[in-house]
mmCIF file with all atom_site columns, C-alpha atoms in Angstrom:
data_model
loop_
_atom_site.group_PDB
_atom_site.id
_atom_site.type_symbol
_atom_site.label_atom_id
_atom_site.label_alt_id
_atom_site.label_comp_id
_atom_site.label_asym_id
_atom_site.label_entity_id
_atom_site.label_seq_id
_atom_site.pdbx_PDB_ins_code
_atom_site.Cartn_x
_atom_site.Cartn_y
_atom_site.Cartn_z
_atom_site.occupancy
_atom_site.B_iso_or_equiv
_atom_site.pdbx_formal_charge
_atom_site.auth_seq_id
_atom_site.auth_comp_id
_atom_site.auth_asym_id
_atom_site.auth_atom_id
_atom_site.pdbx_PDB_model_num
ATOM 1   C CA . GLU A 1 1   ? 107.268 116.348 77.260 1.00 0.00 ? 15  GLU A CA 1
ATOM 2   C CA . ALA A 1 2   ? 109.765 119.208 77.195 1.00 0.00 ? 16  ALA A CA 1
ATOM 3   C CA . GLY A 1 3   ? 112.096 119.229 74.225 1.00 0.00 ? 17  GLY A CA 1
ATOM 4   C CA . VAL A 1 4   ? 115.842 119.642 73.963 1.00 0.00 ? 18  VAL A CA 1
ATOM 5   C CA . ALA A 1 5   ? 116.886 123.063 75.222 1.00 0.00 ? 19  ALA A CA 1
ATOM 6   C CA . GLN A 1 6   ? 119.883 125.037 74.008 1.00 0.00 ? 20  GLN A CA 1
ATOM 7   C CA . SER A 1 7   ? 121.388 128.392 74.854 1.00 0.00 ? 21  SER A CA 1
ATOM 8   C CA . PRO A 1 8   ? 122.286 130.893 73.718 1.00 0.00 ? 22  PRO A CA 1
ATOM 9   C CA . ARG A 1 9   ? 120.249 130.983 70.525 1.00 0.00 ? 23  ARG A CA 1
ATOM 10  C CA . TYR A 1 10  ? 122.622 133.409 68.823 1.00 0.00 ? 24  TYR A CA 1
ATOM 11  C CA . LYS A 1 11  ? 126.223 134.383 69.383 1.00 0.00 ? 25  LYS A CA 1
ATOM 12  C CA . ILE A 1 12  ? 128.507 136.768 67.534 1.00 0.00 ? 26  ILE A CA 1
ATOM 13  C CA . ILE A 1 13  ? 132.211 136.739 68.370 1.00 0.00 ? 27  ILE A CA 1
ATOM 14  C CA . GLU A 1 14  ? 135.463 137.757 66.780 1.00 0.00 ? 28  GLU A CA 1
ATOM 15  C CA . LYS A 1 15  ? 137.977 135.227 65.556 1.00 0.00 ? 29  LYS A CA 1
ATOM 16  C CA . ARG A 1 16  ? 140.343 133.913 68.207 1.00 0.00 ? 30  ARG A CA 1
ATOM 17  C CA . GLN A 1 17  ? 137.746 134.499 70.923 1.00 0.00 ? 31  GLN A CA 1
ATOM 18  C CA . SER A 1 18  ? 136.193 131.689 72.955 1.00 0.00 ? 32  SER A CA 1
ATOM 19  C CA . VAL A 1 19  ? 132.561 130.630 73.060 1.00 0.00 ? 33  VAL A CA 1
ATOM 20  C CA . ALA A 1 20  ? 130.524 128.020 74.907 1.00 0.00 ? 34  ALA A CA 1
ATOM 21  C CA . PHE A 1 21  ? 127.173 126.449 74.149 1.00 0.00 ? 35  PHE A CA 1
ATOM 22  C CA . TRP A 1 22  ? 124.874 124.675 76.561 1.00 0.00 ? 36  TRP A CA 1
ATOM 23  C CA . CYS A 1 23  ? 122.435 121.822 75.983 1.00 0.00 ? 37  CYS A CA 1
ATOM 24  C CA . ASN A 1 24  ? 119.815 120.254 78.227 1.00 0.00 ? 38  ASN A CA 1
ATOM 25  C CA . PRO A 1 25  ? 118.495 117.019 76.691 1.00 0.00 ? 39  PRO A CA 1
ATOM 26  C CA . ILE A 1 26  ? 115.067 115.501 77.125 1.00 0.00 ? 40  ILE A CA 1
ATOM 27  C CA . SER A 1 27  ? 114.747 114.035 80.607 1.00 0.00 ? 41  SER A CA 1
ATOM 28  C CA . GLY A 1 28  ? 115.884 110.436 80.728 1.00 0.00 ? 42  GLY A CA 1
ATOM 29  C CA . HIS A 1 29  ? 117.693 110.487 77.399 1.00 0.00 ? 43  HIS A CA 1
ATOM 30  C CA . ALA A 1 30  ? 121.034 108.783 77.864 1.00 0.00 ? 44  ALA A CA 1
ATOM 31  C CA . THR A 1 31  ? 122.523 109.614 74.480 1.00 0.00 ? 45  THR A CA 1
ATOM 32  C CA . LEU A 1 32  ? 123.457 113.173 73.560 1.00 0.00 ? 46  LEU A CA 1
ATOM 33  C CA . TYR A 1 33  ? 124.856 114.452 70.279 1.00 0.00 ? 47  TYR A CA 1
ATOM 34  C CA . TRP A 1 34  ? 126.427 117.712 69.137 1.00 0.00 ? 48  TRP A CA 1
ATOM 35  C CA . TYR A 1 35  ? 126.174 118.498 65.420 1.00 0.00 ? 49  TYR A CA 1
ATOM 36  C CA . GLN A 1 36  ? 127.596 121.315 63.328 1.00 0.00 ? 50  GLN A CA 1
ATOM 37  C CA . GLN A 1 37  ? 125.361 122.542 60.518 1.00 0.00 ? 51  GLN A CA 1
ATOM 38  C CA . ILE A 1 38  ? 127.048 124.858 58.047 1.00 0.00 ? 52  ILE A CA 1
ATOM 39  C CA . LEU A 1 39  ? 124.700 126.941 55.900 1.00 0.00 ? 53  LEU A CA 1
ATOM 40  C CA . GLY A 1 40  ? 123.337 124.891 53.027 1.00 0.00 ? 54  GLY A CA 1
ATOM 41  C CA . GLN A 1 41  ? 124.568 121.563 54.382 1.00 0.00 ? 55  GLN A CA 1
ATOM 42  C CA . GLY A 1 42  ? 123.216 118.741 56.488 1.00 0.00 ? 56  GLY A CA 1
ATOM 43  C CA . PRO A 1 43  ? 124.150 118.339 60.144 1.00 0.00 ? 57  PRO A CA 1
ATOM 44  C CA . LYS A 1 44  ? 127.570 116.808 60.769 1.00 0.00 ? 58  LYS A CA 1
ATOM 45  C CA . LEU A 1 45  ? 128.195 114.894 63.978 1.00 0.00 ? 59  LEU A CA 1
ATOM 46  C CA . LEU A 1 46  ? 130.907 116.378 66.184 1.00 0.00 ? 60  LEU A CA 1
ATOM 47  C CA . ILE A 1 47  ? 130.623 114.266 69.314 1.00 0.00 ? 61  ILE A CA 1
ATOM 48  C CA . GLN A 1 48  ? 128.329 111.666 70.864 1.00 0.00 ? 62  GLN A CA 1
ATOM 49  C CA . PHE A 1 49  ? 127.913 110.923 74.575 1.00 0.00 ? 63  PHE A CA 1
ATOM 50  C CA . GLN A 1 50  ? 126.374 107.894 76.221 1.00 0.00 ? 64  GLN A CA 1
ATOM 51  C CA . ASN A 1 51  ? 125.531 109.084 79.721 1.00 0.00 ? 65  ASN A CA 1
ATOM 52  C CA . ASN A 1 52  ? 128.711 110.968 80.686 1.00 0.00 ? 66  ASN A CA 1
ATOM 53  C CA . GLY A 1 53  ? 131.098 108.996 78.481 1.00 0.00 ? 67  GLY A CA 1
ATOM 54  C CA . VAL A 1 54  ? 132.280 109.902 74.981 1.00 0.00 ? 68  VAL A CA 1
ATOM 55  C CA . VAL A 1 55  ? 131.248 107.296 72.399 1.00 0.00 ? 69  VAL A CA 1
ATOM 56  C CA . ASP A 1 56  ? 132.451 109.017 69.241 1.00 0.00 ? 70  ASP A CA 1
ATOM 57  C CA . ASP A 1 57  ? 134.461 112.212 68.812 1.00 0.00 ? 71  ASP A CA 1
ATOM 58  C CA . SER A 1 58  ? 136.205 111.258 65.591 1.00 0.00 ? 72  SER A CA 1
ATOM 59  C CA . GLN A 1 59  ? 135.055 114.423 63.779 1.00 0.00 ? 73  GLN A CA 1
ATOM 60  C CA . LEU A 1 60  ? 135.644 116.863 66.610 1.00 0.00 ? 74  LEU A CA 1
ATOM 61  C CA . PRO A 1 61  ? 138.534 119.289 65.896 1.00 0.00 ? 75  PRO A CA 1
ATOM 62  C CA . LYS A 1 62  ? 140.155 118.594 69.220 1.00 0.00 ? 76  LYS A CA 1
ATOM 63  C CA . ASP A 1 63  ? 142.753 121.328 68.904 1.00 0.00 ? 77  ASP A CA 1
ATOM 64  C CA . ARG A 1 64  ? 139.994 123.914 69.382 1.00 0.00 ? 78  ARG A CA 1
ATOM 65  C CA . PHE A 1 65  ? 136.759 122.149 70.281 1.00 0.00 ? 79  PHE A CA 1
ATOM 66  C CA . SER A 1 66  ? 135.950 120.458 73.570 1.00 0.00 ? 80  SER A CA 1
ATOM 67  C CA . ALA A 1 67  ? 132.782 119.064 75.083 1.00 0.00 ? 81  ALA A CA 1
ATOM 68  C CA . GLU A 1 68  ? 131.740 117.589 78.351 1.00 0.00 ? 82  GLU A CA 1
ATOM 69  C CA . ARG A 1 69  ? 128.721 115.990 79.991 1.00 0.00 ? 83  ARG A CA 1
ATOM 70  C CA . LEU A 1 70  ? 129.879 115.674 83.546 1.00 0.00 ? 84  LEU A CA 1
ATOM 71  C CA . LYS A 1 71  ? 126.737 114.392 85.279 1.00 0.00 ? 85  LYS A CA 1
ATOM 72  C CA . GLY A 1 72  ? 125.259 112.582 82.318 1.00 0.00 ? 86  GLY A CA 1
ATOM 73  C CA . VAL A 1 73  ? 122.583 115.220 81.791 1.00 0.00 ? 87  VAL A CA 1
ATOM 74  C CA . ASP A 1 74  ? 123.521 118.722 80.559 1.00 0.00 ? 88  ASP A CA 1
ATOM 75  C CA . SER A 1 75  ? 126.375 119.215 78.156 1.00 0.00 ? 89  SER A CA 1
ATOM 76  C CA . THR A 1 76  ? 128.587 122.089 77.078 1.00 0.00 ? 90  THR A CA 1
ATOM 77  C CA . LEU A 1 77  ? 130.475 122.519 73.821 1.00 0.00 ? 91  LEU A CA 1
ATOM 78  C CA . LYS A 1 78  ? 133.356 124.980 73.749 1.00 0.00 ? 92  LYS A CA 1
ATOM 79  C CA . ILE A 1 79  ? 135.374 126.498 70.941 1.00 0.00 ? 93  ILE A CA 1
ATOM 80  C CA . GLN A 1 80  ? 138.702 128.078 71.800 1.00 0.00 ? 94  GLN A CA 1
ATOM 81  C CA . PRO A 1 81  ? 139.964 129.889 69.774 1.00 0.00 ? 95  PRO A CA 1
ATOM 82  C CA . ALA A 1 82  ? 137.248 130.361 67.175 1.00 0.00 ? 96  ALA A CA 1
ATOM 83  C CA . LYS A 1 83  ? 137.969 130.597 63.453 1.00 0.00 ? 97  LYS A CA 1
ATOM 84  C CA . LEU A 1 84  ? 135.913 132.169 60.696 1.00 0.00 ? 98  LEU A CA 1
ATOM 85  C CA . GLU A 1 85  ? 135.001 128.705 59.359 1.00 0.00 ? 99  GLU A CA 1
ATOM 86  C CA . ASP A 1 86  ? 133.353 127.827 62.681 1.00 0.00 ? 100 ASP A CA 1
ATOM 87  C CA . SER A 1 87  ? 130.398 130.025 61.717 1.00 0.00 ? 101 SER A CA 1
ATOM 88  C CA . ALA A 1 88  ? 127.484 127.585 61.715 1.00 0.00 ? 102 ALA A CA 1
ATOM 89  C CA . VAL A 1 89  ? 124.470 126.399 63.675 1.00 0.00 ? 103 VAL A CA 1
ATOM 90  C CA . TYR A 1 90  ? 125.391 124.048 66.505 1.00 0.00 ? 104 TYR A CA 1
ATOM 91  C CA . LEU A 1 91  ? 122.639 121.550 67.125 1.00 0.00 ? 105 LEU A CA 1
ATOM 92  C CA . CYS A 1 92  ? 122.237 119.365 70.155 1.00 0.00 ? 106 CYS A CA 1
ATOM 93  C CA . ALA A 1 93  ? 120.164 116.197 69.939 1.00 0.00 ? 107 ALA A CA 1
ATOM 94  C CA . SER A 1 94  ? 119.230 113.473 72.380 1.00 0.00 ? 108 SER A CA 1
ATOM 95  C CA . ARG A 1 95  ? 117.992 109.912 72.164 1.00 0.00 ? 109 ARG A CA 1
ATOM 96  C CA . LEU A 1 96  ? 116.379 107.646 74.727 1.00 0.00 ? 110 LEU A CA 1
ATOM 97  C CA . SER A 1 97  ? 118.603 104.663 73.721 1.00 0.00 ? 111 SER A CA 1
ATOM 98  C CA . GLY A 1 98  ? 117.686 101.064 74.402 1.00 0.00 ? 112 GLY A CA 1
ATOM 99  C CA . GLY A 1 99  ? 117.093 100.365 70.742 1.00 0.00 ? 113 GLY A CA 1
ATOM 100 C CA . LEU A 1 100 ? 114.924 103.407 70.125 1.00 0.00 ? 114 LEU A CA 1
ATOM 101 C CA . GLU A 1 101 ? 116.375 105.203 67.130 1.00 0.00 ? 115 GLU A CA 1
ATOM 102 C CA . THR A 1 102 ? 114.761 108.645 67.078 1.00 0.00 ? 116 THR A CA 1
ATOM 103 C CA . GLN A 1 103 ? 117.003 111.615 67.722 1.00 0.00 ? 117 GLN A CA 1
ATOM 104 C CA . TYR A 1 104 ? 115.287 114.778 68.950 1.00 0.00 ? 118 TYR A CA 1
ATOM 105 C CA . PHE A 1 105 ? 116.945 118.061 68.077 1.00 0.00 ? 119 PHE A CA 1
ATOM 106 C CA . GLY A 1 106 ? 117.182 121.304 69.976 1.00 0.00 ? 120 GLY A CA 1
ATOM 107 C CA . PRO A 1 107 ? 116.639 124.699 68.304 1.00 0.00 ? 121 PRO A CA 1
ATOM 108 C CA . GLY A 1 108 ? 120.369 125.212 67.810 1.00 0.00 ? 122 GLY A CA 1
ATOM 109 C CA . THR A 1 109 ? 122.819 128.001 68.519 1.00 0.00 ? 123 THR A CA 1
ATOM 110 C CA . ARG A 1 110 ? 123.659 130.162 65.533 1.00 0.00 ? 124 ARG A CA 1
ATOM 111 C CA . LEU A 1 111 ? 127.313 131.243 65.743 1.00 0.00 ? 125 LEU A CA 1
ATOM 112 C CA . LEU A 1 112 ? 128.822 133.987 63.647 1.00 0.00 ? 126 LEU A CA 1
ATOM 113 C CA . VAL A 1 113 ? 132.581 134.464 63.818 1.00 0.00 ? 127 VAL A CA 1
ATOM 114 C CA . LEU A 1 114 ? 133.798 137.812 62.470 1.00 0.00 ? 128 LEU A CA 1
ATOM 115 C CA . GLY B 2 1   ? 132.834 105.459 55.695 1.00 0.00 ? 5   GLY B CA 1
ATOM 116 C CA . GLU B 2 2   ? 129.174 106.044 55.024 1.00 0.00 ? 6   GLU B CA 1
ATOM 117 C CA . ASN B 2 3   ? 128.249 108.714 52.492 1.00 0.00 ? 7   ASN B CA 1
ATOM 118 C CA . VAL B 2 4   ? 124.737 109.947 51.742 1.00 0.00 ? 8   VAL B CA 1
ATOM 119 C CA . GLU B 2 5   ? 123.889 111.833 48.571 1.00 0.00 ? 9   GLU B CA 1
ATOM 120 C CA . GLN B 2 6   ? 120.591 113.668 48.217 1.00 0.00 ? 10  GLN B CA 1
ATOM 121 C CA . HIS B 2 7   ? 118.834 114.961 45.100 1.00 0.00 ? 11  HIS B CA 1
ATOM 122 C CA . PRO B 2 8   ? 117.559 117.375 44.049 1.00 0.00 ? 12  PRO B CA 1
ATOM 123 C CA . SER B 2 9   ? 119.028 120.231 46.061 1.00 0.00 ? 13  SER B CA 1
ATOM 124 C CA . THR B 2 10  ? 115.983 122.396 45.284 1.00 0.00 ? 14  THR B CA 1
ATOM 125 C CA . LEU B 2 11  ? 112.484 121.407 44.257 1.00 0.00 ? 15  LEU B CA 1
ATOM 126 C CA . SER B 2 12  ? 109.618 123.662 43.297 1.00 0.00 ? 16  SER B CA 1
ATOM 127 C CA . VAL B 2 13  ? 106.068 122.316 42.903 1.00 0.00 ? 17  VAL B CA 1
ATOM 128 C CA . GLN B 2 14  ? 102.556 123.638 42.632 1.00 0.00 ? 18  GLN B CA 1
ATOM 129 C CA . GLU B 2 15  ? 100.174 123.110 45.523 1.00 0.00 ? 19  GLU B CA 1
ATOM 130 C CA . GLY B 2 16  ? 98.482  119.750 45.171 1.00 0.00 ? 20  GLY B CA 1
ATOM 131 C CA . ASP B 2 17  ? 101.275 118.184 43.150 1.00 0.00 ? 21  ASP B CA 1
ATOM 132 C CA . SER B 2 18  ? 103.522 115.399 44.439 1.00 0.00 ? 22  SER B CA 1
ATOM 133 C CA . ALA B 2 19  ? 107.149 115.828 45.446 1.00 0.00 ? 23  ALA B CA 1
ATOM 134 C CA . VAL B 2 20  ? 109.836 113.162 45.446 1.00 0.00 ? 24  VAL B CA 1
ATOM 135 C CA . ILE B 2 21  ? 113.274 113.435 47.047 1.00 0.00 ? 25  ILE B CA 1
ATOM 136 C CA . LYS B 2 22  ? 115.873 110.718 46.554 1.00 0.00 ? 26  LYS B CA 1
ATOM 137 C CA . CYS B 2 23  ? 118.890 109.656 48.580 1.00 0.00 ? 27  CYS B CA 1
ATOM 138 C CA . THR B 2 24  ? 121.599 107.095 47.993 1.00 0.00 ? 28  THR B CA 1
ATOM 139 C CA . TYR B 2 25  ? 123.885 105.634 50.602 1.00 0.00 ? 29  TYR B CA 1
ATOM 140 C CA . SER B 2 26  ? 127.191 103.836 50.317 1.00 0.00 ? 30  SER B CA 1
ATOM 141 C CA . ASP B 2 27  ? 127.311 101.392 53.251 1.00 0.00 ? 31  ASP B CA 1
ATOM 142 C CA . SER B 2 28  ? 125.184 98.335  52.541 1.00 0.00 ? 32  SER B CA 1
ATOM 143 C CA . ALA B 2 29  ? 125.127 97.570  56.292 1.00 0.00 ? 33  ALA B CA 1
ATOM 144 C CA . SER B 2 30  ? 123.162 100.743 57.074 1.00 0.00 ? 34  SER B CA 1
ATOM 145 C CA . ASN B 2 31  ? 119.860 99.734  58.623 1.00 0.00 ? 35  ASN B CA 1
ATOM 146 C CA . TYR B 2 32  ? 117.940 102.864 59.632 1.00 0.00 ? 36  TYR B CA 1
ATOM 147 C CA . PHE B 2 33  ? 116.869 105.769 57.425 1.00 0.00 ? 37  PHE B CA 1
ATOM 148 C CA . PRO B 2 34  ? 115.085 108.792 58.916 1.00 0.00 ? 38  PRO B CA 1
ATOM 149 C CA . TRP B 2 35  ? 113.809 111.889 57.174 1.00 0.00 ? 39  TRP B CA 1
ATOM 150 C CA . TYR B 2 36  ? 113.869 115.266 58.905 1.00 0.00 ? 40  TYR B CA 1
ATOM 151 C CA . LYS B 2 37  ? 112.030 118.473 58.023 1.00 0.00 ? 41  LYS B CA 1
ATOM 152 C CA . GLN B 2 38  ? 113.643 121.774 58.932 1.00 0.00 ? 42  GLN B CA 1
ATOM 153 C CA . GLU B 2 39  ? 111.699 124.989 58.582 1.00 0.00 ? 43  GLU B CA 1
ATOM 154 C CA . LEU B 2 40  ? 113.615 128.239 58.357 1.00 0.00 ? 44  LEU B CA 1
ATOM 155 C CA . GLY B 2 41  ? 115.342 129.004 61.642 1.00 0.00 ? 45  GLY B CA 1
ATOM 156 C CA . LYS B 2 42  ? 113.832 126.003 63.407 1.00 0.00 ? 46  LYS B CA 1
ATOM 157 C CA . ARG B 2 43  ? 115.040 122.641 64.633 1.00 0.00 ? 47  ARG B CA 1
ATOM 158 C CA . PRO B 2 44  ? 115.072 119.549 62.411 1.00 0.00 ? 48  PRO B CA 1
ATOM 159 C CA . GLN B 2 45  ? 112.026 117.400 63.151 1.00 0.00 ? 49  GLN B CA 1
ATOM 160 C CA . LEU B 2 46  ? 111.606 113.738 62.311 1.00 0.00 ? 50  LEU B CA 1
ATOM 161 C CA . ILE B 2 47  ? 108.734 113.223 59.884 1.00 0.00 ? 51  ILE B CA 1
ATOM 162 C CA . ILE B 2 48  ? 109.133 109.558 58.975 1.00 0.00 ? 52  ILE B CA 1
ATOM 163 C CA . ASP B 2 49  ? 111.697 106.798 59.199 1.00 0.00 ? 53  ASP B CA 1
ATOM 164 C CA . ILE B 2 50  ? 112.199 103.309 57.828 1.00 0.00 ? 54  ILE B CA 1
ATOM 165 C CA . ARG B 2 51  ? 114.259 100.305 58.820 1.00 0.00 ? 55  ARG B CA 1
ATOM 166 C CA . SER B 2 52  ? 116.066 98.008  56.460 1.00 0.00 ? 56  SER B CA 1
ATOM 167 C CA . ASN B 2 53  ? 113.631 95.138  57.007 1.00 0.00 ? 57  ASN B CA 1
ATOM 168 C CA . VAL B 2 54  ? 110.778 97.171  55.497 1.00 0.00 ? 58  VAL B CA 1
ATOM 169 C CA . GLY B 2 55  ? 110.399 98.269  51.879 1.00 0.00 ? 59  GLY B CA 1
ATOM 170 C CA . GLU B 2 56  ? 107.831 101.020 52.296 1.00 0.00 ? 60  GLU B CA 1
ATOM 171 C CA . LYS B 2 57  ? 106.179 103.028 55.042 1.00 0.00 ? 61  LYS B CA 1
ATOM 172 C CA . LYS B 2 58  ? 103.331 105.540 54.856 1.00 0.00 ? 62  LYS B CA 1
ATOM 173 C CA . ASP B 2 59  ? 101.995 108.191 57.169 1.00 0.00 ? 63  ASP B CA 1
ATOM 174 C CA . GLN B 2 60  ? 99.092  110.163 55.719 1.00 0.00 ? 64  GLN B CA 1
ATOM 175 C CA . ARG B 2 61  ? 100.508 112.260 52.844 1.00 0.00 ? 65  ARG B CA 1
ATOM 176 C CA . ILE B 2 62  ? 104.105 111.154 53.237 1.00 0.00 ? 66  ILE B CA 1
ATOM 177 C CA . ALA B 2 63  ? 105.737 107.856 52.379 1.00 0.00 ? 67  ALA B CA 1
ATOM 178 C CA . VAL B 2 64  ? 109.246 106.483 52.241 1.00 0.00 ? 68  VAL B CA 1
ATOM 179 C CA . THR B 2 65  ? 110.481 103.658 50.042 1.00 0.00 ? 69  THR B CA 1
ATOM 180 C CA . LEU B 2 66  ? 113.708 101.728 50.425 1.00 0.00 ? 70  LEU B CA 1
ATOM 181 C CA . ASN B 2 67  ? 115.594 99.736  47.806 1.00 0.00 ? 71  ASN B CA 1
ATOM 182 C CA . LYS B 2 68  ? 118.380 97.901  49.634 1.00 0.00 ? 72  LYS B CA 1
ATOM 183 C CA . THR B 2 69  ? 119.776 96.345  46.472 1.00 0.00 ? 73  THR B CA 1
ATOM 184 C CA . ALA B 2 70  ? 120.276 99.721  44.831 1.00 0.00 ? 74  ALA B CA 1
ATOM 185 C CA . LYS B 2 71  ? 121.078 101.396 48.159 1.00 0.00 ? 75  LYS B CA 1
ATOM 186 C CA . HIS B 2 72  ? 118.624 104.215 47.738 1.00 0.00 ? 76  HIS B CA 1
ATOM 187 C CA . PHE B 2 73  ? 115.566 105.494 49.529 1.00 0.00 ? 77  PHE B CA 1
ATOM 188 C CA . SER B 2 74  ? 113.026 108.144 48.634 1.00 0.00 ? 78  SER B CA 1
ATOM 189 C CA . LEU B 2 75  ? 110.580 110.488 50.309 1.00 0.00 ? 79  LEU B CA 1
ATOM 190 C CA . HIS B 2 76  ? 107.222 110.967 48.625 1.00 0.00 ? 80  HIS B CA 1
ATOM 191 C CA . ILE B 2 77  ? 104.878 113.802 49.566 1.00 0.00 ? 81  ILE B CA 1
ATOM 192 C CA . THR B 2 78  ? 101.453 113.778 47.940 1.00 0.00 ? 82  THR B CA 1
ATOM 193 C CA . GLU B 2 79  ? 98.929  116.612 47.709 1.00 0.00 ? 83  GLU B CA 1
ATOM 194 C CA . THR B 2 80  ? 101.568 119.136 48.706 1.00 0.00 ? 84  THR B CA 1
ATOM 195 C CA . GLN B 2 81  ? 100.542 122.188 50.720 1.00 0.00 ? 85  GLN B CA 1
ATOM 196 C CA . PRO B 2 82  ? 102.342 125.514 51.264 1.00 0.00 ? 86  PRO B CA 1
ATOM 197 C CA . GLU B 2 83  ? 103.189 124.435 54.818 1.00 0.00 ? 87  GLU B CA 1
ATOM 198 C CA . ASP B 2 84  ? 105.255 121.593 53.362 1.00 0.00 ? 88  ASP B CA 1
ATOM 199 C CA . SER B 2 85  ? 107.765 124.221 52.227 1.00 0.00 ? 89  SER B CA 1
ATOM 200 C CA . ALA B 2 86  ? 110.994 123.534 54.144 1.00 0.00 ? 90  ALA B CA 1
ATOM 201 C CA . VAL B 2 87  ? 114.369 121.866 53.839 1.00 0.00 ? 91  VAL B CA 1
ATOM 202 C CA . TYR B 2 88  ? 114.216 118.081 53.994 1.00 0.00 ? 92  TYR B CA 1
ATOM 203 C CA . PHE B 2 89  ? 117.183 115.979 55.091 1.00 0.00 ? 93  PHE B CA 1
ATOM 204 C CA . CYS B 2 90  ? 117.632 112.274 54.661 1.00 0.00 ? 94  CYS B CA 1
ATOM 205 C CA . ALA B 2 91  ? 120.015 110.306 56.841 1.00 0.00 ? 95  ALA B CA 1
ATOM 206 C CA . ALA B 2 92  ? 121.419 106.827 57.168 1.00 0.00 ? 96  ALA B CA 1
ATOM 207 C CA . LYS B 2 93  ? 122.599 105.128 60.307 1.00 0.00 ? 97  LYS B CA 1
ATOM 208 C CA . ALA B 2 94  ? 126.150 103.899 60.042 1.00 0.00 ? 98  ALA B CA 1
ATOM 209 C CA . PRO B 2 95  ? 126.478 100.768 62.172 1.00 0.00 ? 99  PRO B CA 1
ATOM 210 C CA . TRP B 2 96  ? 130.248 100.750 62.107 1.00 0.00 ? 100 TRP B CA 1
ATOM 211 C CA . GLY B 2 97  ? 132.924 102.560 64.073 1.00 0.00 ? 101 GLY B CA 1
ATOM 212 C CA . GLY B 2 98  ? 133.161 103.522 67.718 1.00 0.00 ? 102 GLY B CA 1
ATOM 213 C CA . GLY B 2 99  ? 129.774 105.221 67.852 1.00 0.00 ? 103 GLY B CA 1
ATOM 214 C CA . TYR B 2 100 ? 126.453 103.492 67.522 1.00 0.00 ? 104 TYR B CA 1
ATOM 215 C CA . ASN B 2 101 ? 123.345 105.146 66.203 1.00 0.00 ? 105 ASN B CA 1
ATOM 216 C CA . LYS B 2 102 ? 125.523 107.543 64.235 1.00 0.00 ? 106 LYS B CA 1
ATOM 217 C CA . LEU B 2 103 ? 123.491 109.344 61.577 1.00 0.00 ? 107 LEU B CA 1
ATOM 218 C CA . ILE B 2 104 ? 125.073 110.552 58.353 1.00 0.00 ? 108 ILE B CA 1
ATOM 219 C CA . PHE B 2 105 ? 122.967 113.285 56.761 1.00 0.00 ? 109 PHE B CA 1
ATOM 220 C CA . GLY B 2 106 ? 122.451 114.255 53.164 1.00 0.00 ? 110 GLY B CA 1
ATOM 221 C CA . ALA B 2 107 ? 122.972 117.867 52.091 1.00 0.00 ? 111 ALA B CA 1
ATOM 222 C CA . GLY B 2 108 ? 119.259 118.666 52.094 1.00 0.00 ? 112 GLY B CA 1
ATOM 223 C CA . THR B 2 109 ? 116.516 119.508 49.598 1.00 0.00 ? 113 THR B CA 1
ATOM 224 C CA . ARG B 2 110 ? 114.823 122.872 49.698 1.00 0.00 ? 114 ARG B CA 1
ATOM 225 C CA . LEU B 2 111 ? 111.174 122.290 48.787 1.00 0.00 ? 115 LEU B CA 1
ATOM 226 C CA . ALA B 2 112 ? 109.012 125.221 47.766 1.00 0.00 ? 116 ALA B CA 1
ATOM 227 C CA . VAL B 2 113 ? 105.267 124.669 47.344 1.00 0.00 ? 117 VAL B CA 1
ATOM 228 C CA . HIS B 2 114 ? 103.593 127.466 45.426 1.00 0.00 ? 118 HIS B CA 1
ATOM 229 C CA . PRO B 2 115 ? 99.884  128.232 45.910 1.00 0.00 ? 119 PRO B CA 1
#
């Protein structure tokens, strides 16, 4: 079974620039999550999709972050404009749903904002 | 909302010794508690999980215990090996709010196993 795929793996941008991350979940997984992991901390949920609908975006800084999952499969997370404090690893995870709890993580995108 | 505290932040043991990592959670309604292992530069991987209707679960050298009354759960690794060196995260599932299956993570424990 192929795992969760993410790209790019690394990104360096200057503050105020824009950046986008892509995630391809495990085939058949209806639930998709985006997490932000700041160095030395645990992952923090940014947004959760069920199929192509947003279930929870309460911790997404909506003035600069946006995410979509148009066809209920792949998802993109965008930051515009980026700030220095956005430097982190952005992890995508997916879950089969239907009562199965396990979330499977992708390798993450490491973002450095200069 | 749910809050998960994890201790210690770093743990150093000799190969063959046991390691214990403890987490406390705040929401007594939380009902699912996974543990993830994250090696340097790699993705978090689930190593064991426990539900609130179970007090203990084992899988070879690792075990998790849950005390619902005290609202804490622990990861136990026996006969540690150098390849156990990683950052370990606990998490609790918050059943409230607009999102279901929402995991709240602890800050992580960096485990170093010395040969």
